[in-house]
PDB file of C-alpha atoms in Angstrom:
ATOM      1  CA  UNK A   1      87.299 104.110  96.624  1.00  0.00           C
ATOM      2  CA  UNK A   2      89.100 102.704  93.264  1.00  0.00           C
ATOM      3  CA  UNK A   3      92.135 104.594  92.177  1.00  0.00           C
ATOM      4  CA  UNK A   4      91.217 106.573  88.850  1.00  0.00           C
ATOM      5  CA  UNK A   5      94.901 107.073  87.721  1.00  0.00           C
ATOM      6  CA  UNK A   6      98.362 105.365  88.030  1.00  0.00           C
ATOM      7  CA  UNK A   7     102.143 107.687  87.870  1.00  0.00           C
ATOM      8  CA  UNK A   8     104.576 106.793  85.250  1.00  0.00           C
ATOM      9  CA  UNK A   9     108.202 107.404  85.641  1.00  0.00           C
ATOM     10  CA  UNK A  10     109.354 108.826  82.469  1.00  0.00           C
ATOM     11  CA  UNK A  11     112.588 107.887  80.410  1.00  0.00           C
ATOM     12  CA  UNK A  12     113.304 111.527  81.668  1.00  0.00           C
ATOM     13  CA  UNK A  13     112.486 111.045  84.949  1.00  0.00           C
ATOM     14  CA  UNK A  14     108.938 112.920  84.687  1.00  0.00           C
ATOM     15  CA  UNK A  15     106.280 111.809  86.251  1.00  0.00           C
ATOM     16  CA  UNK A  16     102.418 111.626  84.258  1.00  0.00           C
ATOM     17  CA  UNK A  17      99.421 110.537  85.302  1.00  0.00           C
ATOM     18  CA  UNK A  18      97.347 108.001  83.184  1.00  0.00           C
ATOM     19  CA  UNK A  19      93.635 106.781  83.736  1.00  0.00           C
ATOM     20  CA  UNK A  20      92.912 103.741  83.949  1.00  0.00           C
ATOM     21  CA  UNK A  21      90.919 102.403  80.897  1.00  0.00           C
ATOM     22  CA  UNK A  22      87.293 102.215  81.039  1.00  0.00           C
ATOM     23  CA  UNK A  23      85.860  98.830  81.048  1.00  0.00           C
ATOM     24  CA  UNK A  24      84.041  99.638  77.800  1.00  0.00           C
ATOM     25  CA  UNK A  25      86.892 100.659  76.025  1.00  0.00           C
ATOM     26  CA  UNK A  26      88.380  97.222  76.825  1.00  0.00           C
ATOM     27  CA  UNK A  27      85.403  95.555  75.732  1.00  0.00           C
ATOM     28  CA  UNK A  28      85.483  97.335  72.422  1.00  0.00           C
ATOM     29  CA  UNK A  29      89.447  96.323  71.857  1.00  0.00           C
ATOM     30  CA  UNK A  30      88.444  92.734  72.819  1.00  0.00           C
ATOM     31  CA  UNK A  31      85.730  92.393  70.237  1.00  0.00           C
ATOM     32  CA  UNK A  32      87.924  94.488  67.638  1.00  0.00           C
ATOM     33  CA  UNK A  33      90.700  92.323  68.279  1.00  0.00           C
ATOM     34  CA  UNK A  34      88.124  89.055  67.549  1.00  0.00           C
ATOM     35  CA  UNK A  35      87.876  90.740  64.537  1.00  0.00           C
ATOM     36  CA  UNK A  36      91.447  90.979  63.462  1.00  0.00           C
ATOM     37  CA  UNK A  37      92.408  88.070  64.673  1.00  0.00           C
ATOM     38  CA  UNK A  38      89.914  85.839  62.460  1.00  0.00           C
ATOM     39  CA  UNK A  39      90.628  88.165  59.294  1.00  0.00           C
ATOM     40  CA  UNK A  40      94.671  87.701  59.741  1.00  0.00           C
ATOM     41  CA  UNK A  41      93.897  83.695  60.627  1.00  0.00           C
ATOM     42  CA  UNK A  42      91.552  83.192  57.581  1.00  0.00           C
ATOM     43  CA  UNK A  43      94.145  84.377  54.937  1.00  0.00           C
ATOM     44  CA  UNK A  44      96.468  81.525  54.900  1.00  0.00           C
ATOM     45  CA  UNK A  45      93.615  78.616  56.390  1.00  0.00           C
ATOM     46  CA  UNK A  46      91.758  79.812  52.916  1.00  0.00           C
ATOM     47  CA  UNK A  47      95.273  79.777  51.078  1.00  0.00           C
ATOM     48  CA  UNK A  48      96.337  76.590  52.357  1.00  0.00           C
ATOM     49  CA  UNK A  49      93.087  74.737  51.987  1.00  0.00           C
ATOM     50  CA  UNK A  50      92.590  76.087  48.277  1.00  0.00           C
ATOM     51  CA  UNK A  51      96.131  74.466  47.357  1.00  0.00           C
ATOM     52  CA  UNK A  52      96.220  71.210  49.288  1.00  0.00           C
ATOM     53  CA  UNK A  53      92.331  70.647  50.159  1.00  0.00           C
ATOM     54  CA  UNK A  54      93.565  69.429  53.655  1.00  0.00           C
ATOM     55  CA  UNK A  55      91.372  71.682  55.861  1.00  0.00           C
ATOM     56  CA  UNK A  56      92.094  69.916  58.847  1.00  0.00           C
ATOM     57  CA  UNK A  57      95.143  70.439  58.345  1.00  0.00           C
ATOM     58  CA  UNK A  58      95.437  74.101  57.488  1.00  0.00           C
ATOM     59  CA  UNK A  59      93.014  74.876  60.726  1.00  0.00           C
ATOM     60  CA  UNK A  60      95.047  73.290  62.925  1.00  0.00           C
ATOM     61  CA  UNK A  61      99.111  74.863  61.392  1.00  0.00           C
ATOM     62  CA  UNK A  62      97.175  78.566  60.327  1.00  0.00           C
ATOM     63  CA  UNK A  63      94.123  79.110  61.664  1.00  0.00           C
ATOM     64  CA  UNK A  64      93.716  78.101  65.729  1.00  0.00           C
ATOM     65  CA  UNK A  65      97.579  78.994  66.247  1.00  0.00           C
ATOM     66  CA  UNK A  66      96.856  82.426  64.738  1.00  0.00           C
ATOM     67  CA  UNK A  67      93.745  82.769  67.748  1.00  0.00           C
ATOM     68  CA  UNK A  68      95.939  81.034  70.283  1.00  0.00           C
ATOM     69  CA  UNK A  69      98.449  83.205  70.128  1.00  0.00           C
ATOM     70  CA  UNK A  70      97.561  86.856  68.643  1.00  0.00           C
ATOM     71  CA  UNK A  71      97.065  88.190  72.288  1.00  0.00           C
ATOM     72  CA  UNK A  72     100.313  87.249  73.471  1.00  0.00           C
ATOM     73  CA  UNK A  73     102.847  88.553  70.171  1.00  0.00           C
ATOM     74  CA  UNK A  74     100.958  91.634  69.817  1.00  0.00           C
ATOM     75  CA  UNK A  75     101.549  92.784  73.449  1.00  0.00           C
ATOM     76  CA  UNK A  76     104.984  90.937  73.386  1.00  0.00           C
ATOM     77  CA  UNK A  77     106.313  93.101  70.027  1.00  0.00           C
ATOM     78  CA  UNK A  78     103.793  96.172  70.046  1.00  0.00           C
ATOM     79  CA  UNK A  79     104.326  98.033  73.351  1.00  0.00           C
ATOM     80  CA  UNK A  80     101.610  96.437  75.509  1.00  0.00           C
ATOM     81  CA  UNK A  81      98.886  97.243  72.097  1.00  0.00           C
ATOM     82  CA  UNK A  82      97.379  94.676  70.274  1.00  0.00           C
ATOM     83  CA  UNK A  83      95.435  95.747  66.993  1.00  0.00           C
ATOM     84  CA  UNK A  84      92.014  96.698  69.444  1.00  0.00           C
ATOM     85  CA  UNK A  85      94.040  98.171  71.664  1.00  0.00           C
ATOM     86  CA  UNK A  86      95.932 100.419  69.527  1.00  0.00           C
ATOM     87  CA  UNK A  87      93.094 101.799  68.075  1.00  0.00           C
ATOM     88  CA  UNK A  88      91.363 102.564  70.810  1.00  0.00           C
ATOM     89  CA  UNK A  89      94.279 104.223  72.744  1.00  0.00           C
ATOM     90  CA  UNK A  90      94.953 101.745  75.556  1.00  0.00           C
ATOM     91  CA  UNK A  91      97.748  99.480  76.949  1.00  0.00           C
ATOM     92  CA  UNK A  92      99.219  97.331  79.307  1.00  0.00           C
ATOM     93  CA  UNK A  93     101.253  98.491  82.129  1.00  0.00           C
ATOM     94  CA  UNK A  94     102.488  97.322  85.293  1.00  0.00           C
ATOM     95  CA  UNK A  95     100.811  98.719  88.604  1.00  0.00           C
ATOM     96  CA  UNK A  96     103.636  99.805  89.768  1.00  0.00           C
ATOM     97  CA  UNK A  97     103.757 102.265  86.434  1.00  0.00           C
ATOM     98  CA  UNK A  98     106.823 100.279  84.975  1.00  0.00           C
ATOM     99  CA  UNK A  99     106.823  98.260  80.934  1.00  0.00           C
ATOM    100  CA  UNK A 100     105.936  94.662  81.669  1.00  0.00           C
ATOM    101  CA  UNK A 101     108.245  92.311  81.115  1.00  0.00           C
ATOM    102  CA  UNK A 102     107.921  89.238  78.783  1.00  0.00           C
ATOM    103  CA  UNK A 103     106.648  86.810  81.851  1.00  0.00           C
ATOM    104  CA  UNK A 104     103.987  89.922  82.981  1.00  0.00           C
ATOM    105  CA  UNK A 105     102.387  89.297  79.328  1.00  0.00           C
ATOM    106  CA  UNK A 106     102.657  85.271  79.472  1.00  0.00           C
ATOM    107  CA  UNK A 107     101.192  85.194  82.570  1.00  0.00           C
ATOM    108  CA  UNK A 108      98.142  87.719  82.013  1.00  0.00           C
ATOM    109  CA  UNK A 109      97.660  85.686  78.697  1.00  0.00           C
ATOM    110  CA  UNK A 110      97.671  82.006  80.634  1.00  0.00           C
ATOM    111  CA  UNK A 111      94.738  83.721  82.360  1.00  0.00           C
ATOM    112  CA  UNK A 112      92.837  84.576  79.363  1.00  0.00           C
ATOM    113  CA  UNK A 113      90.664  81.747  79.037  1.00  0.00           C
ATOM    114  CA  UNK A 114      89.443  82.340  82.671  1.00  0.00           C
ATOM    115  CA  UNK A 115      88.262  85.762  82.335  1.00  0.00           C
ATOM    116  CA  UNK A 116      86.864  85.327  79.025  1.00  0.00           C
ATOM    117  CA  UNK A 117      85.931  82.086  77.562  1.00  0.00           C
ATOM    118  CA  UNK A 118      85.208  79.852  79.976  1.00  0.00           C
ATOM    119  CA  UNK A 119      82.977  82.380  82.192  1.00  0.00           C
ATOM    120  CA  UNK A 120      81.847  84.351  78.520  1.00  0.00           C
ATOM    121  CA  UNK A 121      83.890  87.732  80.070  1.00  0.00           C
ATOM    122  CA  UNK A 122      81.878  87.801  83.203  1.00  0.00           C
ATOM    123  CA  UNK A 123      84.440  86.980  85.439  1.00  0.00           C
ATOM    124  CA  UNK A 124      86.604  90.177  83.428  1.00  0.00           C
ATOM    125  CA  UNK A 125      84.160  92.290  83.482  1.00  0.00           C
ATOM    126  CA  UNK A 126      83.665  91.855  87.416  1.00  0.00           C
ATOM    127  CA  UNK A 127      86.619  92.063  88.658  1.00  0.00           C
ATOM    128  CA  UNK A 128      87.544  95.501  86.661  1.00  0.00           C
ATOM    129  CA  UNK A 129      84.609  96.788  88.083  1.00  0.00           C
ATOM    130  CA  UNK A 130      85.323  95.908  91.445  1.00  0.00           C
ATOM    131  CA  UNK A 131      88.683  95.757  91.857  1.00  0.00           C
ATOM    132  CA  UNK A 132      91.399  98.736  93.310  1.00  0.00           C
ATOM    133  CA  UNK A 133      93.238  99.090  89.911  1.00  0.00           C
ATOM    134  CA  UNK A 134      90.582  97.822  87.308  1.00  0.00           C
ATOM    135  CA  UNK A 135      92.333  94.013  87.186  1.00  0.00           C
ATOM    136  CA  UNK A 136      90.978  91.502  85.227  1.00  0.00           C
ATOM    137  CA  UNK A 137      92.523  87.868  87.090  1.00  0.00           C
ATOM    138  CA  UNK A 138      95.197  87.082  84.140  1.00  0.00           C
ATOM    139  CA  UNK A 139      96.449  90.890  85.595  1.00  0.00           C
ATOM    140  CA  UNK A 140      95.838  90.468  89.403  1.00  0.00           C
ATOM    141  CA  UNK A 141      98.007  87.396  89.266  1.00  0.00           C
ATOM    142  CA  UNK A 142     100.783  88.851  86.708  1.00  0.00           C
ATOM    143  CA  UNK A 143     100.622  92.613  88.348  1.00  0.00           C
ATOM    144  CA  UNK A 144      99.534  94.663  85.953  1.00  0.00           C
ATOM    145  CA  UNK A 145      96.364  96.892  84.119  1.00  0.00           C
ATOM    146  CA  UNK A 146      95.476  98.068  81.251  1.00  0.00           C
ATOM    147  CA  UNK A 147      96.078 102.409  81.141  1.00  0.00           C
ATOM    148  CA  UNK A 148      94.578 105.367  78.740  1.00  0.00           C
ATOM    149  CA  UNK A 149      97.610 106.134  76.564  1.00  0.00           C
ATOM    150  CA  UNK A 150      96.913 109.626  76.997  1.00  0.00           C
ATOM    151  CA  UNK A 151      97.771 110.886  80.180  1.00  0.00           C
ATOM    152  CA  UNK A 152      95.183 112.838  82.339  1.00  0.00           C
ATOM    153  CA  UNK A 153      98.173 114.980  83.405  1.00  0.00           C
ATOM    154  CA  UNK A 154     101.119 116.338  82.679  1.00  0.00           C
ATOM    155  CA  UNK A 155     103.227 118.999  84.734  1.00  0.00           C
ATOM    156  CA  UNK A 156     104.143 121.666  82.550  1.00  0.00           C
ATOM    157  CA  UNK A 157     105.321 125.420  82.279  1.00  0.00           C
ATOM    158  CA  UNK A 158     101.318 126.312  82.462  1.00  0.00           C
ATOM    159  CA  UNK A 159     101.381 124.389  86.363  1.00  0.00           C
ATOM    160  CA  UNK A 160     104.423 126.242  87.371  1.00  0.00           C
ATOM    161  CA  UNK A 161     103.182 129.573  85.923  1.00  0.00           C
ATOM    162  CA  UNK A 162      99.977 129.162  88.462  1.00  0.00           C
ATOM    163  CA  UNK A 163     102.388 128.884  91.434  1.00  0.00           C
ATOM    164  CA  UNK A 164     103.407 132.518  91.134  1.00  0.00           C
ATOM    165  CA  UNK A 165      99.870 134.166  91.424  1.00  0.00           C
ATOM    166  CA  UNK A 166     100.297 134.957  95.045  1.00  0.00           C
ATOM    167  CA  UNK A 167     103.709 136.623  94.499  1.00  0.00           C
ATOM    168  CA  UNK A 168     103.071 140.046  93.653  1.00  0.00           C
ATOM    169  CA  UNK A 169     105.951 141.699  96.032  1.00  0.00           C
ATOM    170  CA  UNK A 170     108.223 138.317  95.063  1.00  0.00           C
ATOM    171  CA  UNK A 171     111.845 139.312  95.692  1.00  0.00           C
ATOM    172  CA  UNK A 172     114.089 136.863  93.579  1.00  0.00           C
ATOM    173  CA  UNK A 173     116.592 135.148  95.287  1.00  0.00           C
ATOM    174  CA  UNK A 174     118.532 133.595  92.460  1.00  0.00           C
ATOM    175  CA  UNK A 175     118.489 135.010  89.077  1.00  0.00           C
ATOM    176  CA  UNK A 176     120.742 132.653  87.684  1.00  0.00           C
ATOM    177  CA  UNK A 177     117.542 130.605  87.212  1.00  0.00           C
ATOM    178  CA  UNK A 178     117.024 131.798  84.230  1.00  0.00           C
ATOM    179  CA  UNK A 179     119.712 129.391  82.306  1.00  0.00           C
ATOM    180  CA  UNK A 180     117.542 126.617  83.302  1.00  0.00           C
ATOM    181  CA  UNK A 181     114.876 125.332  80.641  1.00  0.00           C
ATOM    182  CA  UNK A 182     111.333 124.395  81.105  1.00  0.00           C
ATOM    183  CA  UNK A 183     111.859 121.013  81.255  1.00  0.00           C
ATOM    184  CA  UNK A 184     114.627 121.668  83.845  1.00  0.00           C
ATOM    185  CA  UNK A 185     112.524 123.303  86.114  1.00  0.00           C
ATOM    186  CA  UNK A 186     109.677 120.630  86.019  1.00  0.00           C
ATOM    187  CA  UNK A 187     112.365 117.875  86.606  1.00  0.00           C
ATOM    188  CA  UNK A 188     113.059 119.874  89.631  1.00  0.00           C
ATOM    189  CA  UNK A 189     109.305 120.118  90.554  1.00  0.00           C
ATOM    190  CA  UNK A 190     108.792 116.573  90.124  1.00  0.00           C
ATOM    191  CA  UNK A 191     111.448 115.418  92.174  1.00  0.00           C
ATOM    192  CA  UNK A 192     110.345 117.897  94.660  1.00  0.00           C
ATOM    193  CA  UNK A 193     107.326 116.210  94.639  1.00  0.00           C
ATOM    194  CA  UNK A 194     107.767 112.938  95.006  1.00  0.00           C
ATOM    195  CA  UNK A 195     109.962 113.336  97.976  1.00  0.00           C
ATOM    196  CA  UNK A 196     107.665 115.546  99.593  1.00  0.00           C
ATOM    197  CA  UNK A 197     105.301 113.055  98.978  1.00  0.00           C
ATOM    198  CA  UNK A 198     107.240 109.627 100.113  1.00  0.00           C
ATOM    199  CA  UNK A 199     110.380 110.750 101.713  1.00  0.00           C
ATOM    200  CA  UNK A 200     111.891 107.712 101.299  1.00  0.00           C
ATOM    201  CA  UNK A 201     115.802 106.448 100.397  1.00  0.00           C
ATOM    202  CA  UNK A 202     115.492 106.164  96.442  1.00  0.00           C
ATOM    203  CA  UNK A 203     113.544 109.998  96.651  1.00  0.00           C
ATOM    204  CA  UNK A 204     116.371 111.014  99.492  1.00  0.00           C
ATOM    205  CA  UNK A 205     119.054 110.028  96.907  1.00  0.00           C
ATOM    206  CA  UNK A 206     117.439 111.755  94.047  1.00  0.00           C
ATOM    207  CA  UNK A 207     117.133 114.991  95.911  1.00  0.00           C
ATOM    208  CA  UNK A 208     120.913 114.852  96.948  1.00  0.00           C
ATOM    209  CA  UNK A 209     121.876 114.175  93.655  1.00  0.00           C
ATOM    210  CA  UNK A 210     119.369 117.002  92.262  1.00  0.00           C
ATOM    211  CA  UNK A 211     120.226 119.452  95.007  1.00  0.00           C
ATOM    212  CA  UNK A 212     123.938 119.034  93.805  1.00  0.00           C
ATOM    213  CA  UNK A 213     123.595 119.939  90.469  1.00  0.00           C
ATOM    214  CA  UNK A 214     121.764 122.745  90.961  1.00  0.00           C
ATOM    215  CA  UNK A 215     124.125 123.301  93.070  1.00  0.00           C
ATOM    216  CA  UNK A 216     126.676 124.151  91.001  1.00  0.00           C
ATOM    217  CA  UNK A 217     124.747 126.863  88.833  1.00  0.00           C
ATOM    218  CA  UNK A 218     123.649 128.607  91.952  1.00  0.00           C
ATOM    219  CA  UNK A 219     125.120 128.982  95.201  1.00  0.00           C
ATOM    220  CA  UNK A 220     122.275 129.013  98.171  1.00  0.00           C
ATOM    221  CA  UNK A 221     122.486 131.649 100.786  1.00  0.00           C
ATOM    222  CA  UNK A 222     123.519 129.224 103.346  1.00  0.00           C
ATOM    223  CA  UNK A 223     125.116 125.972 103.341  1.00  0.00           C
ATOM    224  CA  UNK A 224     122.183 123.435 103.141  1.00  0.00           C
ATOM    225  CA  UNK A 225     122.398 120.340 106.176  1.00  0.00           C
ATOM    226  CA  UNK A 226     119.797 119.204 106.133  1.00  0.00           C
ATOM    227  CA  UNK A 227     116.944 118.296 103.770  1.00  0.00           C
ATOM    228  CA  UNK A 228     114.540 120.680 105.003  1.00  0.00           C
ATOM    229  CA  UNK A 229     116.708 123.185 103.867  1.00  0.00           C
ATOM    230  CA  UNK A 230     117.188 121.588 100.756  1.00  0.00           C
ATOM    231  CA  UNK A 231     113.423 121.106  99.760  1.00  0.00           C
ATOM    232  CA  UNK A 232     113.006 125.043 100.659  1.00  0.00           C
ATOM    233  CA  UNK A 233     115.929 125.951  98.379  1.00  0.00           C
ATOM    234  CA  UNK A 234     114.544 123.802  95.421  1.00  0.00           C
ATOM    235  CA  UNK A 235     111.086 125.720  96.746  1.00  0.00           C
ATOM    236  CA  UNK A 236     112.768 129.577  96.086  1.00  0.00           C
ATOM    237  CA  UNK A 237     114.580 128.216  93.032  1.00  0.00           C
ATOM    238  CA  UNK A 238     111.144 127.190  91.259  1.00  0.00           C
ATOM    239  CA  UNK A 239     109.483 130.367  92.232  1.00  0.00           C
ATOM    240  CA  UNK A 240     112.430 132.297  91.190  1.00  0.00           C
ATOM    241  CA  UNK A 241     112.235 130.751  87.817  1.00  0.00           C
ATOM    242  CA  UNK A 242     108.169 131.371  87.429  1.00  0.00           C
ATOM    243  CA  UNK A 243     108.456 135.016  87.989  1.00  0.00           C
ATOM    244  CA  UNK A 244     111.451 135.499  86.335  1.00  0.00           C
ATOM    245  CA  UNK A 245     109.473 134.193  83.155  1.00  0.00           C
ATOM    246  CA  UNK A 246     105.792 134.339  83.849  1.00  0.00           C
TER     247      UNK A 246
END
């Protein structure tokens, strides 16, 4: 079964949840962007062949350049987005949820005659459809996809709120919770998470360094050894904090 979604790390350390885009939506960007870039080209190849009635010359400096290399800039300076893409709310990412850098975009654009031209988008259009994480082959071979910009989810205050539906004789453990903030708490969560999830040395770290800085707001009933002890005091201090404001 294809993944549907991909997790982004957040500047502040949040994880979301985007979608991967549909294969229509990046046929509709692709024939926008056709579009744009033969309007932006045609400006100065009309301009320059007015004033020096070279047209060879004008399609060659203005008008192929402009097609050659729209793709590429866009994405380069526009956050993964060209024109298409930015209006229809999709971008380039890399699979393993990071910004690609400039070598991710040159390569995926080196591969653009491939999945387009020379096979008329059939090749693209198969191997989205059939492959894991919807990869057309300029992103198979530079690692990356092309996302929804909005995410499908988000952990917020309304998640957390759901966790406390089951405690109706709750006894709170640490009211100091309360100085924390919303977005505190979900950092906390999400960190949780992940660990939980893949308890693996970069998650081990973050939930030592975590663990120590709530820490020093609120002192745990017992000294905590191990990380089982540390995941269930991160548990109490979450559900502390949703009944304490549900």
């Amino acid at each position: 079964m294809k993944n549907a979604s991909i997790e982004v790390l957040t500047t502040q350390n949040v994880t979301i949840k985007y979608e991967f885009a549909e294969i229509i939506q990046r046929i509709g960007a692709y024939i926008l962007d056709l579009v744009f870039m033969n309007i932006i080209a045609l400006v100065p190849f009309i301009t320059v062949s007015i004033i020096s009635s070279n047209v060879t010359t004008a399609y060659y400096l203005f008008f192929m350049p402009i097609l050659i290399f729209y793709t590429l800039v866009l994405e380069l300076f526009n956050n993964g987005q060209t024109l298409g893409k930015q209006i229809l709310g999709i971008k380039v990412i890399r699979i393993d949820g990071s910004e690609p850098e400039t070598m991710d975009y040159v390569v995926r654009w080196i591969f653009s005659p491939a999945d387009y031209m020379l096979t008329f988008g059939i090749m693209a259009t198969v191997l989205i459809k059939i492959s894991k994480n919807h990869q057309r082959l300029g992103d198979i071979v530079g690692g990356t996809s092309v996302i929804r910009i909005k995410p499908s989810h988000k952990l917020t205050l309304s998640n957390l709120l759901s966790i406390g539906d089951n405690y109706k004789n709750y006894v709170v453990k640490y009211p100091e919770v309360r100085r924390y903030s919303e977005e505190q708490v979900i950092l906390i969560k999400t960190t949780l998470d992940r660990y939980v999830k893949t308890p693996n040395i970069a998650h081990t770290r973050a939930l030592l360094k975590l663990v120590r800085k709530v820490t020093v707001n609120i002192i745990p009933e017992k000294e905590l050894k191990t990380n089982n002890m540390r995941v269930e005091f991160l548990k109490t201090v979450i559900s502390d904090y949703v009944i304490l404001t549900r």
